[in-house]
Short mmCIF file of C-alpha atoms and ligand atoms in Angstrom, two decimals:
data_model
loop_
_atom_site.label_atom_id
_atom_site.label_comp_id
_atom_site.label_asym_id
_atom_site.label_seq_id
_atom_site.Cartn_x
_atom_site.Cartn_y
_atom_site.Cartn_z
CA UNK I 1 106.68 96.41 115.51
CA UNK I 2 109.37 96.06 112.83
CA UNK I 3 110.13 99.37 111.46
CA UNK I 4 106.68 100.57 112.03
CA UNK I 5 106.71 104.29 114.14
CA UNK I 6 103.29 103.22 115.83
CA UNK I 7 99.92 101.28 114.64
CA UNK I 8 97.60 104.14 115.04
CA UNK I 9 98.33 107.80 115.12
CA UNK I 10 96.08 111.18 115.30
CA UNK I 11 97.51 114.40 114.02
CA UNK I 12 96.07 117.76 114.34
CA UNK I 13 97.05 120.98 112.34
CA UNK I 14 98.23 118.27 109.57
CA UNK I 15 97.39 120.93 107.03
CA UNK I 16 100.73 122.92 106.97
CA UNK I 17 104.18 123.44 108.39
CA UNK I 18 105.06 120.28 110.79
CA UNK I 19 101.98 118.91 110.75
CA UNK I 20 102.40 118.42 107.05
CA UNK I 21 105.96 117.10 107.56
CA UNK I 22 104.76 114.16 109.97
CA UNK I 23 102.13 113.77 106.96
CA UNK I 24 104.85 113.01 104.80
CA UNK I 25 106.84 110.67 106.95
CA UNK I 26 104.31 109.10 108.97
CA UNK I 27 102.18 107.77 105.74
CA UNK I 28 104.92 105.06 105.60
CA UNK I 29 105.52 104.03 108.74
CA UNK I 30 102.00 103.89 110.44
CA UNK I 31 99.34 101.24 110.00
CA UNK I 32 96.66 103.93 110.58
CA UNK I 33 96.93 107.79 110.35
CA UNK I 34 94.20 110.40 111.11
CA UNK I 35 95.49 113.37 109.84
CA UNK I 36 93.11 116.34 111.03
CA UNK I 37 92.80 120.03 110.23
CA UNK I 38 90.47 122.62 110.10
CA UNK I 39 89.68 122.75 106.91
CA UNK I 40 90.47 119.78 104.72
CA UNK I 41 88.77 121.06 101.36
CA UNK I 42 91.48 123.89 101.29
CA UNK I 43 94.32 121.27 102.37
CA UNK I 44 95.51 120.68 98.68
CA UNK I 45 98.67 119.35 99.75
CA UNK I 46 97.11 117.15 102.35
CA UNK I 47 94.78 116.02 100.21
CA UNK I 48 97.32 114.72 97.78
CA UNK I 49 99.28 112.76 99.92
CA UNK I 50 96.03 111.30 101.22
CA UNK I 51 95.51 110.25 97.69
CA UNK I 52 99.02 108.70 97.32
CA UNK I 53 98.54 106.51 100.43
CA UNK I 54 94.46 105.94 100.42
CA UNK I 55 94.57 102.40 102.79
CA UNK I 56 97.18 104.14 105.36
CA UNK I 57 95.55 108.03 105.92
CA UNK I 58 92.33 109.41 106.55
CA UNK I 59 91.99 113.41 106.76
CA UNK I 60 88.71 114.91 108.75
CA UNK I 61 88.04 117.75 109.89
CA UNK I 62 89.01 118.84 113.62
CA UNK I 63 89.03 122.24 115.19
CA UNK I 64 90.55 121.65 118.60
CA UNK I 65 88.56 124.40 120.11
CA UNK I 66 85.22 122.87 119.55
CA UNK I 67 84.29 120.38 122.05
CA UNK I 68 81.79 118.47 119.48
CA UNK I 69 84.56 118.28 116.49
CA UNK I 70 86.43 116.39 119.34
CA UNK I 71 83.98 113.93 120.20
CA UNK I 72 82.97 113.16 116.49
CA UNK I 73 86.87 112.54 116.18
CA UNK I 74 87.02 110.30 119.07
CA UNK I 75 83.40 108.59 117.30
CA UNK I 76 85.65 108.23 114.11
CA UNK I 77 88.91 106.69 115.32
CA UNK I 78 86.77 103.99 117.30
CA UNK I 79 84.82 102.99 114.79
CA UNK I 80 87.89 103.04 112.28
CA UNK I 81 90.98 101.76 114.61
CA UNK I 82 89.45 100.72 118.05
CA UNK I 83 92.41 102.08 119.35
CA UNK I 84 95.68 105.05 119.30
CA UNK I 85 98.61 104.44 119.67
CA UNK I 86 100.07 108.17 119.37
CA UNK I 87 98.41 111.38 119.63
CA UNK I 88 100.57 114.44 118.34
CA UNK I 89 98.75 117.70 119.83
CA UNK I 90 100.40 119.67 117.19
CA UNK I 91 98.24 122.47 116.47
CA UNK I 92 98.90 125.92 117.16
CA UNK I 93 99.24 129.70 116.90
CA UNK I 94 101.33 132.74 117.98
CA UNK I 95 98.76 135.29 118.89
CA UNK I 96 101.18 137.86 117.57
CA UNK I 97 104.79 136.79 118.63
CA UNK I 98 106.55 140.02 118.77
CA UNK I 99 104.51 142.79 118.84
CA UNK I 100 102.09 140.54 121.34
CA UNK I 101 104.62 142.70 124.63
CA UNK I 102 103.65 143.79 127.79
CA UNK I 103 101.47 147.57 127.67
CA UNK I 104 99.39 145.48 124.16
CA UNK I 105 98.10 142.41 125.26
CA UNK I 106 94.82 142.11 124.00
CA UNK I 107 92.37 139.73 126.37
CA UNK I 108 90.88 138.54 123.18
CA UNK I 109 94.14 137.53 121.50
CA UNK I 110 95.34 135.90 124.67
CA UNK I 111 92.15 133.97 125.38
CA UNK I 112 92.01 132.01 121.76
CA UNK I 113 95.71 131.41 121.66
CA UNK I 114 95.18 130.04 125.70
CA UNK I 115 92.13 127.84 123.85
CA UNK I 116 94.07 126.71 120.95
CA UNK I 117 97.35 126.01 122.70
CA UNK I 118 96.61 124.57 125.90
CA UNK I 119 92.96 124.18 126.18
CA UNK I 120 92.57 122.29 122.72
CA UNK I 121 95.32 119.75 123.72
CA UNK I 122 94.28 118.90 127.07
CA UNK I 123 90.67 118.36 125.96
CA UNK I 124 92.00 116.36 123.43
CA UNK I 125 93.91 113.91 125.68
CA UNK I 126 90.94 113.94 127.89
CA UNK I 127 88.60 112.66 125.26
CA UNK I 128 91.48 110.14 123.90
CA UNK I 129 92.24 109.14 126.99
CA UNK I 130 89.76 105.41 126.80
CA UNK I 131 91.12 104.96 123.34
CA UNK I 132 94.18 105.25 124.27
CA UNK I 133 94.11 102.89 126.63
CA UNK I 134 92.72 100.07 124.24
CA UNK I 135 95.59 99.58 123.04
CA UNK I 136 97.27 98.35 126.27
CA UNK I 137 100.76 99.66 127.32
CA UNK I 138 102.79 102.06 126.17
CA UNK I 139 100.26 104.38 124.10
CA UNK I 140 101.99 107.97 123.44
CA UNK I 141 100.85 111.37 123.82
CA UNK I 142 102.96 114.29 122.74
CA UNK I 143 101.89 118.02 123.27
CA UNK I 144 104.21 120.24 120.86
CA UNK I 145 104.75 122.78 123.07
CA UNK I 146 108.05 125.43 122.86
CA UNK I 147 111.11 126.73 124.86
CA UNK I 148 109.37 129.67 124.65
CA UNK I 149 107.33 128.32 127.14
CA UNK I 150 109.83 128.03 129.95
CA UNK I 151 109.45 129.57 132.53
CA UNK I 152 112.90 130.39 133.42
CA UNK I 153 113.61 132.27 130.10
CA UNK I 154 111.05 134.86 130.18
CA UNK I 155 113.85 137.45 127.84
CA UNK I 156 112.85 138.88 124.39
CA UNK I 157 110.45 140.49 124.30
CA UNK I 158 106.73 139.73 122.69
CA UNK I 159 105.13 136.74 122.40
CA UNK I 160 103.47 137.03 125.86
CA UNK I 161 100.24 134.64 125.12
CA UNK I 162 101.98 132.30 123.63
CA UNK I 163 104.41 131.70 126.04
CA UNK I 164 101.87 131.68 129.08
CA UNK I 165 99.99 129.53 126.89
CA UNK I 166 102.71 126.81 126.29
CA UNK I 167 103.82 127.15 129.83
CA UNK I 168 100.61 125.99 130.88
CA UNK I 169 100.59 123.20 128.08
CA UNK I 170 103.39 121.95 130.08
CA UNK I 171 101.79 122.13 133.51
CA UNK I 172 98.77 120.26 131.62
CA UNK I 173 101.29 117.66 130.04
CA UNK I 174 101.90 116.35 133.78
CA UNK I 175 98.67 116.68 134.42
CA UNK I 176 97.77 114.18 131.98
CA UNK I 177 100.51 111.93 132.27
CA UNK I 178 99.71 111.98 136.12
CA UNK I 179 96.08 110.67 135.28
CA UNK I 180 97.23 108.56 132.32
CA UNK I 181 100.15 106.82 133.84
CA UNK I 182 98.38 103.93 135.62
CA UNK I 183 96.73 102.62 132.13
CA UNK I 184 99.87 102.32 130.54
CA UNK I 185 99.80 105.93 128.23
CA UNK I 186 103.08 107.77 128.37
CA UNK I 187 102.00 112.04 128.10
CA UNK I 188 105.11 114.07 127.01
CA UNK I 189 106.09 117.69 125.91
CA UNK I 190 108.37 118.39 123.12
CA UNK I 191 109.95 121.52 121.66
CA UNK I 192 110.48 121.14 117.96
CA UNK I 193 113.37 123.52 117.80
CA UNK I 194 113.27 126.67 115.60
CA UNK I 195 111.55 125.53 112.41
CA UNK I 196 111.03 127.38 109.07
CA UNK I 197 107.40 127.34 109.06
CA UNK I 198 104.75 130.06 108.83
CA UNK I 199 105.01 130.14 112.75
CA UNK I 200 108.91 129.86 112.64
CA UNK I 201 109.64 132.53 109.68
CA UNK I 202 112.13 132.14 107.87
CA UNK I 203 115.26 132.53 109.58
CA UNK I 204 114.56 129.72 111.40
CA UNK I 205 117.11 128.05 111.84
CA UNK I 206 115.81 124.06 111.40
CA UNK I 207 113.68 122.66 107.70
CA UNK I 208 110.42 121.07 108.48
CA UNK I 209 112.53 117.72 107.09
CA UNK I 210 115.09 118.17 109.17
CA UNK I 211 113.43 117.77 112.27
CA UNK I 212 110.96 115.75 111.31
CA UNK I 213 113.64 113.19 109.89
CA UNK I 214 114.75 112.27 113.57
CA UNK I 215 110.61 111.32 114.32
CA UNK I 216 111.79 108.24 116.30
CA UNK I 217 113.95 110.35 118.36
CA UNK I 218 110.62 111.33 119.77
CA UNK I 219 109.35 107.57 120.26
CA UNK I 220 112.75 106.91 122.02
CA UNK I 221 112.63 110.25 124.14
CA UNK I 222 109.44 109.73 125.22
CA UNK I 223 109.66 106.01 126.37
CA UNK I 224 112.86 107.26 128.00
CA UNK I 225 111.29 110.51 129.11
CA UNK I 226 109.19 108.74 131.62
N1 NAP D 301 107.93 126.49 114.00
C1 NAP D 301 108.62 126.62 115.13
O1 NAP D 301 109.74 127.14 115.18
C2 NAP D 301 108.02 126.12 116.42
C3 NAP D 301 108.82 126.20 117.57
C4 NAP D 301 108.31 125.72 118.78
C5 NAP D 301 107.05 125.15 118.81
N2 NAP D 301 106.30 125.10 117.66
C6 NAP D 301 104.97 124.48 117.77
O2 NAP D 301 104.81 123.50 116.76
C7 NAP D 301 103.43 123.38 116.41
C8 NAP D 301 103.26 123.50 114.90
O3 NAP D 301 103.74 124.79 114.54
P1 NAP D 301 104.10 125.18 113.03
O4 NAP D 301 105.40 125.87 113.10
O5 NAP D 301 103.91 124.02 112.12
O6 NAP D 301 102.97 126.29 112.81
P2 NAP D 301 102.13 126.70 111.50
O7 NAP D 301 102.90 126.44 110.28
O8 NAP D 301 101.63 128.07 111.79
O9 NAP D 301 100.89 125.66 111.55
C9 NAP D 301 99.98 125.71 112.58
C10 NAP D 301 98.97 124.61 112.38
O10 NAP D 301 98.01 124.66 113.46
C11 NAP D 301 96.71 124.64 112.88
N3 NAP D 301 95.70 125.25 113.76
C12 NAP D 301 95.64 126.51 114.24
N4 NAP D 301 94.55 126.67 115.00
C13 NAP D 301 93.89 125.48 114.99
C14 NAP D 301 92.71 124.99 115.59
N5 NAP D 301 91.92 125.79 116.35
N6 NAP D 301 92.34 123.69 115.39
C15 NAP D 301 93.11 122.88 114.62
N7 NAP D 301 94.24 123.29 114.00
C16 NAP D 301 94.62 124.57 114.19
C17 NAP D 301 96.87 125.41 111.58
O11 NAP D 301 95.75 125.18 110.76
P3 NAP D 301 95.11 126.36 109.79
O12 NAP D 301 95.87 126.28 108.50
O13 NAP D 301 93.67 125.97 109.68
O14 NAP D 301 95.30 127.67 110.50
C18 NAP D 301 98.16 124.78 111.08
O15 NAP D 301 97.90 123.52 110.53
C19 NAP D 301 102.70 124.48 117.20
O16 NAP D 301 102.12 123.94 118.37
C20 NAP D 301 103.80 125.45 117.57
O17 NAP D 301 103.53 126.19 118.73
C21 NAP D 301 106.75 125.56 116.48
#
């Protein structure tokens, strides 16, 4: 693979924060990217570096909570690639961090971040699943989940839907990886670390470059991570 990351990769939430990032340092290193987002006429940025790398990234859009958007994406990266090589499950949202506490928690609120965060993903590597597998061995799938999602540090307060909704993005990552594992397709979690994003803030402690610098850590942590 020389110093290529992986052939054929799907992103979604490529439109900001980390997403973005991987934008930037994926274009180079990938044969294929499918960069996806809501709404790519309002991704300027994305757009650009689309522009700057036309053979190497395609944006569409992809709303991981609509089951159609999914299969249209699947329709798109078969016709286009045949086959993945890494899916980053990427997109996300808060539902309120802090002032989402115990005595508030809204069953609205807590239901779309529950869709977005672990429902999205998991239908996502369900639908991926035969592409993934074209490929042959050692196709990747990694849901960005958070520490916020363990379940033995439930301190701090806030944050309640988000962390019951990465919690069970973890439960779904072994899930998948369960299901996946006999066709060769290696289904891991990763925590980013605290980024400086609009989901981080900005006392995060970590850039977006920063962490997304070290992306072949994650190819090497999740081969090893097996
Ligand atoms: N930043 C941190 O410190 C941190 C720490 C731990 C884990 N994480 C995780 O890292 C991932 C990226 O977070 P971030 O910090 O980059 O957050 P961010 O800056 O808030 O970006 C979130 C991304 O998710 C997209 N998104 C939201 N709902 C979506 C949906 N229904 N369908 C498709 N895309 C959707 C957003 O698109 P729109 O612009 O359309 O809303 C945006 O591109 C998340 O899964 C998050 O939980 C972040």
């Amino acid at each position: 693979m020389s110093n290529r990351f992986a052939r054929h990769v799907l992103l979604t939430g490529a439109n900001r924060g980390l997403g973005l990032e991987w934008v930037r340092q994926l274009a180079d290193r990938v044969e294929h990217l499918f960069a996806t987002c809501r709404r790519p006429d309002d991704a300027q940025e994305l757009g650009r570096l689309a522009d700057a790398h036309p053979e190497t990234v395609t944006v569409f859009p992809l709303d991981v909570v609509e089951p159609e958007a999914i299969t249209a994406a699947v329709e798109r990266v078969e016709e286009k690639t045949g086959a993945l090589d890494l899916l980053i499950n990427n997109a996300g949202i808060n539902g309120g961090g802090t002032s989402d506490r115990f005595g508030t928690v809204d069953a609205d609120t807590m239901t779309q971040v529950l869709r977005v965060n672990t429902v999205g993903p998991h239908l996502m590597t369900q639908a991926f699943a035969d592409v993934l597998q074209t490929g042959g061995e050692g196709a990747v799938v990694v849901n960005i989940t958070s520490q916020l999602g363990s379940i033995s540090r439930t301190s701090g307060g806030g944050w309640h839907s988000y962390k019951a909704s990465k919690a069970a993005l973890n439960m779904c990552t072994r899930l998948q990886a369960a299901e996946l594992e006999d066709g060769g397709v290696i289904v891991v979690a990763m925590h980013p670390g605290w980024v400086r994003t609009d989901m981080g803030g900005s006392n995060a402690r970590l850039s977006t470059e920063k962490i997304c610098v070290g992306h072949d850590r994650v190819h090497r942590w999740a081969y090893t991570g097996r």
